[in-house]
Amino acid sequence: MYPLKTIKMIAETILFQLQESWIEFGYAVNANRKKTLIRIVITAVLMGALTLAMLTASPMIRKAQIDQLIINELPTEQIIPFSYEQGDREIKNKAAISVMFTKPNGEQYDDVMALLSEKSDELNRKFYYYPIVYDADVLKQQYNVEPDKVTFIFFQNGVEKNRFTLDSLEDAEQDLVPELNRLPMFNIQAAEKEDN
């Protein structure tokens, strides 16, 4: 360990060197004000451009990743994938829309994709796929979905009207496609519940 006097002397030397450098910088700026100002402006413009590029590149990279890794791997044309950051807007703007929420891997995802590939001709309508890749906590809160589970939700004018999860089905192999076909029929189910 260095004695306290040595540490103090080192600190004073560093401080003196910093002061000398600052003074030299000040003289250089005074001697070449125009060049210094141009350098500062160029540096500021480059930093701004770099920051802007970083802010715009991130969403583009995420979109490209989702398109390449998820969308190209869907087993049937009955599934319409949302592009990155498109899902919320589409749910709000469409009069009626059925959406599957899940992360693009895992046992339930694999099971659903295998079943949909096998039975796609039995589906009576197309539905959308909202991959939970980024902002999982936000989606979990906003739509009350678990990323590891496959959840199907029907929205009317941006409001949830009906839902089911894969693990809520007794026999997913037999019940998945009929449940998907009945998903938009929320009025019938609501009327049946009121009658009981």
mmCIF file with all atom_site columns, C-alpha atoms in Angstrom:
data_model
loop_
_atom_site.group_PDB
_atom_site.id
_atom_site.type_symbol
_atom_site.label_atom_id
_atom_site.label_alt_id
_atom_site.label_comp_id
_atom_site.label_asym_id
_atom_site.label_entity_id
_atom_site.label_seq_id
_atom_site.pdbx_PDB_ins_code
_atom_site.Cartn_x
_atom_site.Cartn_y
_atom_site.Cartn_z
_atom_site.occupancy
_atom_site.B_iso_or_equiv
_atom_site.pdbx_formal_charge
_atom_site.auth_seq_id
_atom_site.auth_comp_id
_atom_site.auth_asym_id
_atom_site.auth_atom_id
_atom_site.pdbx_PDB_model_num
ATOM 1   C CA . MET A 1 1   ? 0.000   0.000   0.000   1.00 0.00 ? 1   MET A CA 1
ATOM 2   C CA . TYR A 1 2   ? 1.261   3.476   -0.835  1.00 0.00 ? 2   TYR A CA 1
ATOM 3   C CA . PRO A 1 3   ? 1.676   5.942   2.027   1.00 0.00 ? 3   PRO A CA 1
ATOM 4   C CA . LEU A 1 4   ? -0.878  8.741   2.142   1.00 0.00 ? 4   LEU A CA 1
ATOM 5   C CA . LYS A 1 5   ? 1.758   11.356  1.245   1.00 0.00 ? 5   LYS A CA 1
ATOM 6   C CA . THR A 1 6   ? 2.673   9.496   -1.981  1.00 0.00 ? 6   THR A CA 1
ATOM 7   C CA . ILE A 1 7   ? -0.979  9.168   -3.027  1.00 0.00 ? 7   ILE A CA 1
ATOM 8   C CA . LYS A 1 8   ? -1.511  12.891  -2.386  1.00 0.00 ? 8   LYS A CA 1
ATOM 9   C CA . MET A 1 9   ? 1.551   13.766  -4.483  1.00 0.00 ? 9   MET A CA 1
ATOM 10  C CA . ILE A 1 10  ? 0.354   11.551  -7.384  1.00 0.00 ? 10  ILE A CA 1
ATOM 11  C CA . ALA A 1 11  ? -3.103  13.160  -7.259  1.00 0.00 ? 11  ALA A CA 1
ATOM 12  C CA . GLU A 1 12  ? -1.608  16.664  -7.298  1.00 0.00 ? 12  GLU A CA 1
ATOM 13  C CA . THR A 1 13  ? 0.586   15.756  -10.285 1.00 0.00 ? 13  THR A CA 1
ATOM 14  C CA . ILE A 1 14  ? -2.401  14.400  -12.224 1.00 0.00 ? 14  ILE A CA 1
ATOM 15  C CA . LEU A 1 15  ? -4.443  17.497  -11.384 1.00 0.00 ? 15  LEU A CA 1
ATOM 16  C CA . PHE A 1 16  ? -1.568  19.767  -12.484 1.00 0.00 ? 16  PHE A CA 1
ATOM 17  C CA . GLN A 1 17  ? -1.262  17.861  -15.811 1.00 0.00 ? 17  GLN A CA 1
ATOM 18  C CA . LEU A 1 18  ? -5.008  18.186  -16.421 1.00 0.00 ? 18  LEU A CA 1
ATOM 19  C CA . GLN A 1 19  ? -4.877  21.917  -15.729 1.00 0.00 ? 19  GLN A CA 1
ATOM 20  C CA . GLU A 1 20  ? -1.923  22.343  -18.087 1.00 0.00 ? 20  GLU A CA 1
ATOM 21  C CA . SER A 1 21  ? -3.723  20.388  -20.825 1.00 0.00 ? 21  SER A CA 1
ATOM 22  C CA . TRP A 1 22  ? -6.847  22.497  -20.375 1.00 0.00 ? 22  TRP A CA 1
ATOM 23  C CA . ILE A 1 23  ? -4.848  25.718  -20.619 1.00 0.00 ? 23  ILE A CA 1
ATOM 24  C CA . GLU A 1 24  ? -3.092  24.491  -23.781 1.00 0.00 ? 24  GLU A CA 1
ATOM 25  C CA . PHE A 1 25  ? -6.458  23.543  -25.243 1.00 0.00 ? 25  PHE A CA 1
ATOM 26  C CA . GLY A 1 26  ? -7.748  27.045  -24.477 1.00 0.00 ? 26  GLY A CA 1
ATOM 27  C CA . TYR A 1 27  ? -4.758  28.634  -26.252 1.00 0.00 ? 27  TYR A CA 1
ATOM 28  C CA . ALA A 1 28  ? -5.277  26.370  -29.261 1.00 0.00 ? 28  ALA A CA 1
ATOM 29  C CA . VAL A 1 29  ? -8.964  27.288  -29.420 1.00 0.00 ? 29  VAL A CA 1
ATOM 30  C CA . ASN A 1 30  ? -8.179  31.017  -29.213 1.00 0.00 ? 30  ASN A CA 1
ATOM 31  C CA . ALA A 1 31  ? -5.501  30.773  -31.897 1.00 0.00 ? 31  ALA A CA 1
ATOM 32  C CA . ASN A 1 32  ? -7.710  28.786  -34.310 1.00 0.00 ? 32  ASN A CA 1
ATOM 33  C CA . ARG A 1 33  ? -11.280 29.726  -33.419 1.00 0.00 ? 33  ARG A CA 1
ATOM 34  C CA . LYS A 1 34  ? -12.663 29.112  -36.882 1.00 0.00 ? 34  LYS A CA 1
ATOM 35  C CA . LYS A 1 35  ? -11.065 25.651  -37.229 1.00 0.00 ? 35  LYS A CA 1
ATOM 36  C CA . THR A 1 36  ? -12.106 24.682  -33.713 1.00 0.00 ? 36  THR A CA 1
ATOM 37  C CA . LEU A 1 37  ? -15.691 25.771  -34.289 1.00 0.00 ? 37  LEU A CA 1
ATOM 38  C CA . ILE A 1 38  ? -15.829 23.813  -37.540 1.00 0.00 ? 38  ILE A CA 1
ATOM 39  C CA . ARG A 1 39  ? -14.450 20.715  -35.778 1.00 0.00 ? 39  ARG A CA 1
ATOM 40  C CA . ILE A 1 40  ? -17.025 21.041  -32.987 1.00 0.00 ? 40  ILE A CA 1
ATOM 41  C CA . VAL A 1 41  ? -19.884 21.415  -35.477 1.00 0.00 ? 41  VAL A CA 1
ATOM 42  C CA . ILE A 1 42  ? -18.677 18.451  -37.566 1.00 0.00 ? 42  ILE A CA 1
ATOM 43  C CA . THR A 1 43  ? -18.306 16.320  -34.422 1.00 0.00 ? 43  THR A CA 1
ATOM 44  C CA . ALA A 1 44  ? -21.809 17.281  -33.241 1.00 0.00 ? 44  ALA A CA 1
ATOM 45  C CA . VAL A 1 45  ? -23.326 16.488  -36.654 1.00 0.00 ? 45  VAL A CA 1
ATOM 46  C CA . LEU A 1 46  ? -21.545 13.110  -36.802 1.00 0.00 ? 46  LEU A CA 1
ATOM 47  C CA . MET A 1 47  ? -22.657 12.242  -33.257 1.00 0.00 ? 47  MET A CA 1
ATOM 48  C CA . GLY A 1 48  ? -26.240 13.203  -34.115 1.00 0.00 ? 48  GLY A CA 1
ATOM 49  C CA . ALA A 1 49  ? -26.196 11.146  -37.306 1.00 0.00 ? 49  ALA A CA 1
ATOM 50  C CA . LEU A 1 50  ? -24.733 8.156   -35.473 1.00 0.00 ? 50  LEU A CA 1
ATOM 51  C CA . THR A 1 51  ? -27.380 8.413   -32.747 1.00 0.00 ? 51  THR A CA 1
ATOM 52  C CA . LEU A 1 52  ? -30.165 8.666   -35.330 1.00 0.00 ? 52  LEU A CA 1
ATOM 53  C CA . ALA A 1 53  ? -28.795 5.673   -37.217 1.00 0.00 ? 53  ALA A CA 1
ATOM 54  C CA . MET A 1 54  ? -28.685 3.608   -34.030 1.00 0.00 ? 54  MET A CA 1
ATOM 55  C CA . LEU A 1 55  ? -32.262 4.558   -33.116 1.00 0.00 ? 55  LEU A CA 1
ATOM 56  C CA . THR A 1 56  ? -33.659 3.672   -36.537 1.00 0.00 ? 56  THR A CA 1
ATOM 57  C CA . ALA A 1 57  ? -31.552 0.557   -37.077 1.00 0.00 ? 57  ALA A CA 1
ATOM 58  C CA . SER A 1 58  ? -32.775 -1.305  -33.995 1.00 0.00 ? 58  SER A CA 1
ATOM 59  C CA . PRO A 1 59  ? -36.430 -1.652  -35.098 1.00 0.00 ? 59  PRO A CA 1
ATOM 60  C CA . MET A 1 60  ? -35.323 -2.539  -38.630 1.00 0.00 ? 60  MET A CA 1
ATOM 61  C CA . ILE A 1 61  ? -33.021 -5.257  -37.305 1.00 0.00 ? 61  ILE A CA 1
ATOM 62  C CA . ARG A 1 62  ? -35.787 -6.630  -35.077 1.00 0.00 ? 62  ARG A CA 1
ATOM 63  C CA . LYS A 1 63  ? -38.240 -6.668  -37.987 1.00 0.00 ? 63  LYS A CA 1
ATOM 64  C CA . ALA A 1 64  ? -35.744 -8.473  -40.210 1.00 0.00 ? 64  ALA A CA 1
ATOM 65  C CA . GLN A 1 65  ? -35.055 -11.042 -37.489 1.00 0.00 ? 65  GLN A CA 1
ATOM 66  C CA . ILE A 1 66  ? -38.741 -11.782 -36.997 1.00 0.00 ? 66  ILE A CA 1
ATOM 67  C CA . ASP A 1 67  ? -39.381 -11.956 -40.739 1.00 0.00 ? 67  ASP A CA 1
ATOM 68  C CA . GLN A 1 68  ? -36.483 -14.301 -41.332 1.00 0.00 ? 68  GLN A CA 1
ATOM 69  C CA . LEU A 1 69  ? -36.671 -16.533 -38.270 1.00 0.00 ? 69  LEU A CA 1
ATOM 70  C CA . ILE A 1 70  ? -40.422 -16.783 -37.681 1.00 0.00 ? 70  ILE A CA 1
ATOM 71  C CA . ILE A 1 71  ? -42.533 -15.710 -40.608 1.00 0.00 ? 71  ILE A CA 1
ATOM 72  C CA . ASN A 1 72  ? -40.728 -17.834 -43.169 1.00 0.00 ? 72  ASN A CA 1
ATOM 73  C CA . GLU A 1 73  ? -41.216 -20.940 -41.000 1.00 0.00 ? 73  GLU A CA 1
ATOM 74  C CA . LEU A 1 74  ? -45.028 -20.912 -40.701 1.00 0.00 ? 74  LEU A CA 1
ATOM 75  C CA . PRO A 1 75  ? -46.589 -24.232 -41.758 1.00 0.00 ? 75  PRO A CA 1
ATOM 76  C CA . THR A 1 76  ? -49.775 -22.968 -43.420 1.00 0.00 ? 76  THR A CA 1
ATOM 77  C CA . GLU A 1 77  ? -51.092 -19.984 -45.335 1.00 0.00 ? 77  GLU A CA 1
ATOM 78  C CA . GLN A 1 78  ? -54.015 -19.802 -42.890 1.00 0.00 ? 78  GLN A CA 1
ATOM 79  C CA . ILE A 1 79  ? -51.664 -18.031 -40.456 1.00 0.00 ? 79  ILE A CA 1
ATOM 80  C CA . ILE A 1 80  ? -51.029 -14.376 -41.255 1.00 0.00 ? 80  ILE A CA 1
ATOM 81  C CA . PRO A 1 81  ? -47.990 -13.132 -39.341 1.00 0.00 ? 81  PRO A CA 1
ATOM 82  C CA . PHE A 1 82  ? -47.719 -9.646  -37.925 1.00 0.00 ? 82  PHE A CA 1
ATOM 83  C CA . SER A 1 83  ? -44.567 -7.810  -38.806 1.00 0.00 ? 83  SER A CA 1
ATOM 84  C CA . TYR A 1 84  ? -42.644 -6.271  -35.929 1.00 0.00 ? 84  TYR A CA 1
ATOM 85  C CA . GLU A 1 85  ? -44.647 -3.468  -34.246 1.00 0.00 ? 85  GLU A CA 1
ATOM 86  C CA . GLN A 1 86  ? -47.631 -4.052  -36.557 1.00 0.00 ? 86  GLN A CA 1
ATOM 87  C CA . GLY A 1 87  ? -49.776 -6.188  -34.223 1.00 0.00 ? 87  GLY A CA 1
ATOM 88  C CA . ASP A 1 88  ? -51.165 -3.582  -31.836 1.00 0.00 ? 88  ASP A CA 1
ATOM 89  C CA . ARG A 1 89  ? -52.141 -1.280  -34.684 1.00 0.00 ? 89  ARG A CA 1
ATOM 90  C CA . GLU A 1 90  ? -53.910 -4.066  -36.604 1.00 0.00 ? 90  GLU A CA 1
ATOM 91  C CA . ILE A 1 91  ? -55.817 -5.252  -33.525 1.00 0.00 ? 91  ILE A CA 1
ATOM 92  C CA . LYS A 1 92  ? -57.111 -1.730  -32.884 1.00 0.00 ? 92  LYS A CA 1
ATOM 93  C CA . ASN A 1 93  ? -57.956 -0.939  -36.525 1.00 0.00 ? 93  ASN A CA 1
ATOM 94  C CA . LYS A 1 94  ? -59.690 -4.115  -37.691 1.00 0.00 ? 94  LYS A CA 1
ATOM 95  C CA . ALA A 1 95  ? -63.414 -4.587  -37.075 1.00 0.00 ? 95  ALA A CA 1
ATOM 96  C CA . ALA A 1 96  ? -62.876 -8.279  -36.245 1.00 0.00 ? 96  ALA A CA 1
ATOM 97  C CA . ILE A 1 97  ? -59.630 -10.187 -35.886 1.00 0.00 ? 97  ILE A CA 1
ATOM 98  C CA . SER A 1 98  ? -58.498 -13.510 -34.403 1.00 0.00 ? 98  SER A CA 1
ATOM 99  C CA . VAL A 1 99  ? -54.933 -13.560 -33.066 1.00 0.00 ? 99  VAL A CA 1
ATOM 100 C CA . MET A 1 100 ? -52.604 -16.270 -31.788 1.00 0.00 ? 100 MET A CA 1
ATOM 101 C CA . PHE A 1 101 ? -50.118 -15.065 -29.153 1.00 0.00 ? 101 PHE A CA 1
ATOM 102 C CA . THR A 1 102 ? -47.053 -17.160 -28.300 1.00 0.00 ? 102 THR A CA 1
ATOM 103 C CA . LYS A 1 103 ? -43.302 -17.111 -28.404 1.00 0.00 ? 103 LYS A CA 1
ATOM 104 C CA . PRO A 1 104 ? -41.925 -18.816 -31.528 1.00 0.00 ? 104 PRO A CA 1
ATOM 105 C CA . ASN A 1 105 ? -40.451 -21.831 -29.775 1.00 0.00 ? 105 ASN A CA 1
ATOM 106 C CA . GLY A 1 106 ? -41.297 -24.298 -27.056 1.00 0.00 ? 106 GLY A CA 1
ATOM 107 C CA . GLU A 1 107 ? -43.375 -27.415 -26.727 1.00 0.00 ? 107 GLU A CA 1
ATOM 108 C CA . GLN A 1 108 ? -46.825 -25.795 -27.068 1.00 0.00 ? 108 GLN A CA 1
ATOM 109 C CA . TYR A 1 109 ? -45.728 -23.766 -30.093 1.00 0.00 ? 109 TYR A CA 1
ATOM 110 C CA . ASP A 1 110 ? -44.353 -26.887 -31.789 1.00 0.00 ? 110 ASP A CA 1
ATOM 111 C CA . ASP A 1 111 ? -47.551 -28.836 -31.008 1.00 0.00 ? 111 ASP A CA 1
ATOM 112 C CA . VAL A 1 112 ? -49.818 -26.112 -32.403 1.00 0.00 ? 112 VAL A CA 1
ATOM 113 C CA . MET A 1 113 ? -47.772 -25.680 -35.564 1.00 0.00 ? 113 MET A CA 1
ATOM 114 C CA . ALA A 1 114 ? -47.760 -29.429 -36.175 1.00 0.00 ? 114 ALA A CA 1
ATOM 115 C CA . LEU A 1 115 ? -51.548 -29.620 -35.689 1.00 0.00 ? 115 LEU A CA 1
ATOM 116 C CA . LEU A 1 116 ? -52.179 -26.594 -37.899 1.00 0.00 ? 116 LEU A CA 1
ATOM 117 C CA . SER A 1 117 ? -49.944 -27.996 -40.599 1.00 0.00 ? 117 SER A CA 1
ATOM 118 C CA . GLU A 1 118 ? -51.787 -31.296 -40.485 1.00 0.00 ? 118 GLU A CA 1
ATOM 119 C CA . LYS A 1 119 ? -55.315 -29.853 -40.335 1.00 0.00 ? 119 LYS A CA 1
ATOM 120 C CA . SER A 1 120 ? -55.045 -26.523 -42.123 1.00 0.00 ? 120 SER A CA 1
ATOM 121 C CA . ASP A 1 121 ? -57.679 -27.521 -44.695 1.00 0.00 ? 121 ASP A CA 1
ATOM 122 C CA . GLU A 1 122 ? -60.252 -27.806 -41.861 1.00 0.00 ? 122 GLU A CA 1
ATOM 123 C CA . LEU A 1 123 ? -59.848 -24.155 -40.825 1.00 0.00 ? 123 LEU A CA 1
ATOM 124 C CA . ASN A 1 124 ? -62.721 -21.982 -42.034 1.00 0.00 ? 124 ASN A CA 1
ATOM 125 C CA . ARG A 1 125 ? -60.831 -18.693 -41.757 1.00 0.00 ? 125 ARG A CA 1
ATOM 126 C CA . LYS A 1 126 ? -57.381 -17.210 -41.484 1.00 0.00 ? 126 LYS A CA 1
ATOM 127 C CA . PHE A 1 127 ? -56.007 -15.854 -38.226 1.00 0.00 ? 127 PHE A CA 1
ATOM 128 C CA . TYR A 1 128 ? -53.069 -13.674 -37.246 1.00 0.00 ? 128 TYR A CA 1
ATOM 129 C CA . TYR A 1 129 ? -49.928 -14.652 -35.389 1.00 0.00 ? 129 TYR A CA 1
ATOM 130 C CA . TYR A 1 130 ? -48.439 -12.213 -32.869 1.00 0.00 ? 130 TYR A CA 1
ATOM 131 C CA . PRO A 1 131 ? -44.971 -13.596 -32.031 1.00 0.00 ? 131 PRO A CA 1
ATOM 132 C CA . ILE A 1 132 ? -43.873 -12.765 -28.499 1.00 0.00 ? 132 ILE A CA 1
ATOM 133 C CA . VAL A 1 133 ? -40.198 -12.071 -29.017 1.00 0.00 ? 133 VAL A CA 1
ATOM 134 C CA . TYR A 1 134 ? -39.525 -8.537  -27.840 1.00 0.00 ? 134 TYR A CA 1
ATOM 135 C CA . ASP A 1 135 ? -41.339 -6.649  -25.073 1.00 0.00 ? 135 ASP A CA 1
ATOM 136 C CA . ALA A 1 136 ? -42.760 -9.870  -23.599 1.00 0.00 ? 136 ALA A CA 1
ATOM 137 C CA . ASP A 1 137 ? -43.618 -8.187  -20.290 1.00 0.00 ? 137 ASP A CA 1
ATOM 138 C CA . VAL A 1 138 ? -45.535 -5.411  -22.040 1.00 0.00 ? 138 VAL A CA 1
ATOM 139 C CA . LEU A 1 139 ? -47.528 -7.901  -24.140 1.00 0.00 ? 139 LEU A CA 1
ATOM 140 C CA . LYS A 1 140 ? -48.157 -10.078 -21.094 1.00 0.00 ? 140 LYS A CA 1
ATOM 141 C CA . GLN A 1 141 ? -49.685 -7.126  -19.280 1.00 0.00 ? 141 GLN A CA 1
ATOM 142 C CA . GLN A 1 142 ? -51.491 -5.592  -22.251 1.00 0.00 ? 142 GLN A CA 1
ATOM 143 C CA . TYR A 1 143 ? -53.185 -8.777  -23.500 1.00 0.00 ? 143 TYR A CA 1
ATOM 144 C CA . ASN A 1 144 ? -53.020 -10.955 -20.359 1.00 0.00 ? 144 ASN A CA 1
ATOM 145 C CA . VAL A 1 145 ? -51.082 -13.709 -22.134 1.00 0.00 ? 145 VAL A CA 1
ATOM 146 C CA . GLU A 1 146 ? -48.289 -16.011 -21.014 1.00 0.00 ? 146 GLU A CA 1
ATOM 147 C CA . PRO A 1 147 ? -45.412 -16.096 -23.529 1.00 0.00 ? 147 PRO A CA 1
ATOM 148 C CA . ASP A 1 148 ? -44.834 -19.852 -23.021 1.00 0.00 ? 148 ASP A CA 1
ATOM 149 C CA . LYS A 1 149 ? -48.490 -20.698 -23.652 1.00 0.00 ? 149 LYS A CA 1
ATOM 150 C CA . VAL A 1 150 ? -50.373 -20.515 -26.927 1.00 0.00 ? 150 VAL A CA 1
ATOM 151 C CA . THR A 1 151 ? -53.332 -18.160 -26.529 1.00 0.00 ? 151 THR A CA 1
ATOM 152 C CA . PHE A 1 152 ? -55.956 -17.426 -29.172 1.00 0.00 ? 152 PHE A CA 1
ATOM 153 C CA . ILE A 1 153 ? -57.975 -14.216 -28.771 1.00 0.00 ? 153 ILE A CA 1
ATOM 154 C CA . PHE A 1 154 ? -60.793 -12.759 -30.868 1.00 0.00 ? 154 PHE A CA 1
ATOM 155 C CA . PHE A 1 155 ? -61.010 -8.953  -30.911 1.00 0.00 ? 155 PHE A CA 1
ATOM 156 C CA . GLN A 1 156 ? -63.877 -6.851  -32.184 1.00 0.00 ? 156 GLN A CA 1
ATOM 157 C CA . ASN A 1 157 ? -63.033 -3.183  -32.784 1.00 0.00 ? 157 ASN A CA 1
ATOM 158 C CA . GLY A 1 158 ? -59.922 -3.587  -30.641 1.00 0.00 ? 158 GLY A CA 1
ATOM 159 C CA . VAL A 1 159 ? -61.810 -5.094  -27.669 1.00 0.00 ? 159 VAL A CA 1
ATOM 160 C CA . GLU A 1 160 ? -61.288 -8.692  -26.581 1.00 0.00 ? 160 GLU A CA 1
ATOM 161 C CA . LYS A 1 161 ? -64.471 -10.731 -26.975 1.00 0.00 ? 161 LYS A CA 1
ATOM 162 C CA . ASN A 1 162 ? -63.346 -14.357 -26.692 1.00 0.00 ? 162 ASN A CA 1
ATOM 163 C CA . ARG A 1 163 ? -60.223 -16.397 -25.902 1.00 0.00 ? 163 ARG A CA 1
ATOM 164 C CA . PHE A 1 164 ? -58.872 -19.839 -25.233 1.00 0.00 ? 164 PHE A CA 1
ATOM 165 C CA . THR A 1 165 ? -55.460 -21.354 -24.553 1.00 0.00 ? 165 THR A CA 1
ATOM 166 C CA . LEU A 1 166 ? -54.058 -24.587 -25.923 1.00 0.00 ? 166 LEU A CA 1
ATOM 167 C CA . ASP A 1 167 ? -53.745 -26.103 -22.461 1.00 0.00 ? 167 ASP A CA 1
ATOM 168 C CA . SER A 1 168 ? -57.434 -25.357 -21.732 1.00 0.00 ? 168 SER A CA 1
ATOM 169 C CA . LEU A 1 169 ? -58.463 -27.897 -24.377 1.00 0.00 ? 169 LEU A CA 1
ATOM 170 C CA . GLU A 1 170 ? -59.159 -31.449 -23.191 1.00 0.00 ? 170 GLU A CA 1
ATOM 171 C CA . ASP A 1 171 ? -57.902 -33.040 -26.403 1.00 0.00 ? 171 ASP A CA 1
ATOM 172 C CA . ALA A 1 172 ? -55.906 -30.489 -28.400 1.00 0.00 ? 172 ALA A CA 1
ATOM 173 C CA . GLU A 1 173 ? -55.577 -32.773 -31.414 1.00 0.00 ? 173 GLU A CA 1
ATOM 174 C CA . GLN A 1 174 ? -59.368 -33.040 -31.772 1.00 0.00 ? 174 GLN A CA 1
ATOM 175 C CA . ASP A 1 175 ? -60.480 -29.701 -30.336 1.00 0.00 ? 175 ASP A CA 1
ATOM 176 C CA . LEU A 1 176 ? -57.994 -27.112 -31.642 1.00 0.00 ? 176 LEU A CA 1
ATOM 177 C CA . VAL A 1 177 ? -59.407 -26.556 -35.128 1.00 0.00 ? 177 VAL A CA 1
ATOM 178 C CA . PRO A 1 178 ? -63.093 -26.551 -34.039 1.00 0.00 ? 178 PRO A CA 1
ATOM 179 C CA . GLU A 1 179 ? -62.261 -24.065 -31.271 1.00 0.00 ? 179 GLU A CA 1
ATOM 180 C CA . LEU A 1 180 ? -60.391 -21.854 -33.729 1.00 0.00 ? 180 LEU A CA 1
ATOM 181 C CA . ASN A 1 181 ? -63.357 -21.988 -36.096 1.00 0.00 ? 181 ASN A CA 1
ATOM 182 C CA . ARG A 1 182 ? -65.731 -21.026 -33.231 1.00 0.00 ? 182 ARG A CA 1
ATOM 183 C CA . LEU A 1 183 ? -63.465 -18.320 -31.764 1.00 0.00 ? 183 LEU A CA 1
ATOM 184 C CA . PRO A 1 184 ? -65.233 -15.363 -33.464 1.00 0.00 ? 184 PRO A CA 1
ATOM 185 C CA . MET A 1 185 ? -68.639 -16.621 -32.292 1.00 0.00 ? 185 MET A CA 1
ATOM 186 C CA . PHE A 1 186 ? -68.475 -14.817 -28.960 1.00 0.00 ? 186 PHE A CA 1
ATOM 187 C CA . ASN A 1 187 ? -72.157 -13.785 -29.023 1.00 0.00 ? 187 ASN A CA 1
ATOM 188 C CA . ILE A 1 188 ? -73.314 -17.410 -29.144 1.00 0.00 ? 188 ILE A CA 1
ATOM 189 C CA . GLN A 1 189 ? -71.081 -18.367 -26.226 1.00 0.00 ? 189 GLN A CA 1
ATOM 190 C CA . ALA A 1 190 ? -72.109 -15.318 -24.202 1.00 0.00 ? 190 ALA A CA 1
ATOM 191 C CA . ALA A 1 191 ? -75.806 -16.097 -24.820 1.00 0.00 ? 191 ALA A CA 1
ATOM 192 C CA . GLU A 1 192 ? -75.285 -19.723 -23.771 1.00 0.00 ? 192 GLU A CA 1
ATOM 193 C CA . LYS A 1 193 ? -73.631 -18.610 -20.523 1.00 0.00 ? 193 LYS A CA 1
ATOM 194 C CA . GLU A 1 194 ? -76.505 -16.207 -19.768 1.00 0.00 ? 194 GLU A CA 1
ATOM 195 C CA . ASP A 1 195 ? -79.078 -18.952 -20.362 1.00 0.00 ? 195 ASP A CA 1
ATOM 196 C CA . ASN A 1 196 ? -77.359 -21.289 -17.875 1.00 0.00 ? 196 ASN A CA 1
#
